[in-house]
XYZ file of N, CA and C in Angstrom:
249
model
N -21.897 25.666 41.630
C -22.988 26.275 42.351
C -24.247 26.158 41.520
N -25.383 25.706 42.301
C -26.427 25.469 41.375
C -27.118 26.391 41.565
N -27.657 26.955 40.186
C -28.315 28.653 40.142
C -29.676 28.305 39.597
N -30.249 27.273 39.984
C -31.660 26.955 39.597
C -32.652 27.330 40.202
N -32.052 26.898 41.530
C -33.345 27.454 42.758
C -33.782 29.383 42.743
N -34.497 29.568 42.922
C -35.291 30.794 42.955
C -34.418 31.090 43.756
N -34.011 31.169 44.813
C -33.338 31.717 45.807
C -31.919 32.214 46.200
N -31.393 31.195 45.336
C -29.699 31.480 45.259
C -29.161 32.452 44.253
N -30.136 32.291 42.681
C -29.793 33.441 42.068
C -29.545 34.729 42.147
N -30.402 35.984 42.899
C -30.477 36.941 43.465
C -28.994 36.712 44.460
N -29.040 35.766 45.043
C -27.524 36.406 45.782
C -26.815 35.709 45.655
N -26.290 34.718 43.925
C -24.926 35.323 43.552
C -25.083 36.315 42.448
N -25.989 36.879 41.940
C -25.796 38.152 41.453
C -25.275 39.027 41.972
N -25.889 39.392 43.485
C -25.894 40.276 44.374
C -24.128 40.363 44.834
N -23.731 39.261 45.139
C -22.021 39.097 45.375
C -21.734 39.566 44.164
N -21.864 38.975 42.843
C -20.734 38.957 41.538
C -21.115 40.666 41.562
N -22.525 41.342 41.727
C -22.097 42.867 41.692
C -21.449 43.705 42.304
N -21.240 43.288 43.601
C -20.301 43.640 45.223
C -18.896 43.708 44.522
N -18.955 42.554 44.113
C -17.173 42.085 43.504
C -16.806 43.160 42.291
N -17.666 43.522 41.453
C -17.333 44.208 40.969
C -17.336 45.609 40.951
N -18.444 46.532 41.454
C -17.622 47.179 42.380
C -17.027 47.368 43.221
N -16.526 46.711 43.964
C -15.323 46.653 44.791
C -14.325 46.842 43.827
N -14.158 46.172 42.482
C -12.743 46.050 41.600
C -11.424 45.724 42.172
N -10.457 45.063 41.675
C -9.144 44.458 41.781
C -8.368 45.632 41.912
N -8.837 46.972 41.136
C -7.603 48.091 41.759
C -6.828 48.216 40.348
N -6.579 47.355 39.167
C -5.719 47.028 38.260
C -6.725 48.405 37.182
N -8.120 47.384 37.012
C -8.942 48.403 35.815
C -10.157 49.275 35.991
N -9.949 49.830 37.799
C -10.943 50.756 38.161
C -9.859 51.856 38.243
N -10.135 53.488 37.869
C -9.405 54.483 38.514
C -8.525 55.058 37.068
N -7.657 55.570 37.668
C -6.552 56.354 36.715
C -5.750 55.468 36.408
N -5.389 54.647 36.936
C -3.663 54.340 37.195
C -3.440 53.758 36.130
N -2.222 53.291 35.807
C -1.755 52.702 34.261
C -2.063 51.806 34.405
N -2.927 50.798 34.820
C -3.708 49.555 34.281
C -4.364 50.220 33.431
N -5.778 51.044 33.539
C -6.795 51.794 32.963
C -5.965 51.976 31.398
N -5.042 52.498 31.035
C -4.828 52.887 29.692
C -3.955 51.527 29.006
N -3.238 50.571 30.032
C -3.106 49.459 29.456
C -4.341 48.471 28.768
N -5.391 48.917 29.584
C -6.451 47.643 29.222
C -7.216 47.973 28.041
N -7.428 49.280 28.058
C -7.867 50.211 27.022
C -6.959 50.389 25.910
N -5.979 50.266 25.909
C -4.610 49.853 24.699
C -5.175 48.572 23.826
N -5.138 47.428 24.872
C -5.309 46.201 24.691
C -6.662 45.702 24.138
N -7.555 46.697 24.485
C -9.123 46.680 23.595
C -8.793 47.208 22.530
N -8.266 48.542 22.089
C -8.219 49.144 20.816
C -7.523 48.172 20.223
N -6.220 47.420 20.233
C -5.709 46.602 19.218
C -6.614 45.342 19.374
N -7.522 45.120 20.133
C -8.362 43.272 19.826
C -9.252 44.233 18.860
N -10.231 44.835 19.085
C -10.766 45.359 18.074
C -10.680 45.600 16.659
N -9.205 46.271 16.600
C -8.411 46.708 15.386
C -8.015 45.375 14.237
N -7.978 44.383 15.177
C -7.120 43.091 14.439
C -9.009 42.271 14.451
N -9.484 42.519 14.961
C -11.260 41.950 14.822
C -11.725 42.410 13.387
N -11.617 43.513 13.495
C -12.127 44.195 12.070
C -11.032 43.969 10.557
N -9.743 44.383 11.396
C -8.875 43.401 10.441
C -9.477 42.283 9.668
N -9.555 41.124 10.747
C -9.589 39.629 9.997
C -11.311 39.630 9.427
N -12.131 40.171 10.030
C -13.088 40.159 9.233
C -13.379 40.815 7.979
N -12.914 42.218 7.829
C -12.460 42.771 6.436
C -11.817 41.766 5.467
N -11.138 41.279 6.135
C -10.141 40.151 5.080
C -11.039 39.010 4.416
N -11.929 38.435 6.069
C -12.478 37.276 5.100
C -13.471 37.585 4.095
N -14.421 39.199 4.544
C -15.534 39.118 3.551
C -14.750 39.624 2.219
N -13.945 40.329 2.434
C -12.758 40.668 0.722
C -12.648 39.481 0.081
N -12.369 38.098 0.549
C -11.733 36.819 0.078
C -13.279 36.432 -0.245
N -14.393 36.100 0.500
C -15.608 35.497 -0.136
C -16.286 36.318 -1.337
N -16.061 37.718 -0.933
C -16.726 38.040 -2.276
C -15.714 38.139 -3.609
N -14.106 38.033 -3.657
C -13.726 37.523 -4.507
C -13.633 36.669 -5.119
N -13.689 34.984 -3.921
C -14.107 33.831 -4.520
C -15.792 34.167 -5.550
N -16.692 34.848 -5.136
C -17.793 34.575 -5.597
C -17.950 35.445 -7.290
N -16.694 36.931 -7.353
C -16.748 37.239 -8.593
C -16.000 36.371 -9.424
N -14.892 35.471 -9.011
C -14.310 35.024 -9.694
C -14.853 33.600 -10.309
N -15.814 32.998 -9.567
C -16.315 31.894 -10.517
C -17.880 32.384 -11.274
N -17.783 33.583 -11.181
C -18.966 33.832 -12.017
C -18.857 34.211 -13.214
N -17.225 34.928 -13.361
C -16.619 35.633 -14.817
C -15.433 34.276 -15.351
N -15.255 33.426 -14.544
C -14.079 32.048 -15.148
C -14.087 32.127 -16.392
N -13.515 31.911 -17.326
C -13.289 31.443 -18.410
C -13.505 30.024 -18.795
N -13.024 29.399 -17.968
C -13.120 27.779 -18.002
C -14.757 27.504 -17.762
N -15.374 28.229 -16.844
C -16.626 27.988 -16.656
C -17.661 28.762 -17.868
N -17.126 29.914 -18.471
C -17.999 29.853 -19.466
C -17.426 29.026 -20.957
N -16.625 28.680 -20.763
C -16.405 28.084 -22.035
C -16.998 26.582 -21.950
N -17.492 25.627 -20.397
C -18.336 24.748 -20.215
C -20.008 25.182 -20.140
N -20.364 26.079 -20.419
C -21.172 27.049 -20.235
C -22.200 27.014 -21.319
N -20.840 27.514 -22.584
C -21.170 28.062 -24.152
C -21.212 26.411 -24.887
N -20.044 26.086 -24.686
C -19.514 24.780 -25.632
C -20.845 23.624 -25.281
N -21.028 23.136 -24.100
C -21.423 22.168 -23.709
C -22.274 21.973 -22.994
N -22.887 23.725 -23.224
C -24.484 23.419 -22.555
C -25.681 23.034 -23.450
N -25.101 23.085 -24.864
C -26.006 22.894 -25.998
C -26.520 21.790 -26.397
N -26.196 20.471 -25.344
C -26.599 19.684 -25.454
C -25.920 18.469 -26.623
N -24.857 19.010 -26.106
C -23.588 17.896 -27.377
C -23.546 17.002 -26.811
C-alpha cells in the first residue's frame, strides 16, 4: 500500500486505530492472555537488562585489563626508552 499520497495516510491510520481498538480479545480485558503477555514482557525485559549488564561488565573489564597488563607495561618501561 502506498502511503505517500496525502490522502491515503489519514485512512490507514484511521483503520490501523479501529483495529486496534477493536483488539483480538487475547490482550484487551482481564482474561489470562492479559497476565500471559505481561509475564512475557517482564521476562524480555529481565533477560534485556540481563545481556546488557553483561556486555557493559565485559567492555569495561576488557578496558581495565589492558590498561594495568603486565606485558604491556613491561613494553611500556623496557622499550619505550628508545632501545
Amino acid at each position: 500500500m502506498n502511503c505517500s499520497e496525502a490522502r491515503r495516510l489519514p485512512a490507514l491510520l484511521g483503520a490501523l486505530l479501529r483495529e486496534l481498538r477493536r483488539g483480538n480479545g487475547s490482550g484487551s480485558g482481564s482474561g489470562p492472555g492479559a497476565d500471559a503477555s505481561l509475564y512475557i514482557l517482564l521476562i524480555m525485559i529481565f533477560y534485556g537488562c540481563l545481556a546488557g549488564g553483561l556486555i557493559l561488565a565485559y567492555t569495561r573489564s576488557r578496558k581495565l585489563e589492558s590498561k594495568h597488563d603486565p606485558y604491556h607495561l613491561y613494553i611500556e618501561r623496557d622499550w619505550g626508552r628508545g632501545g
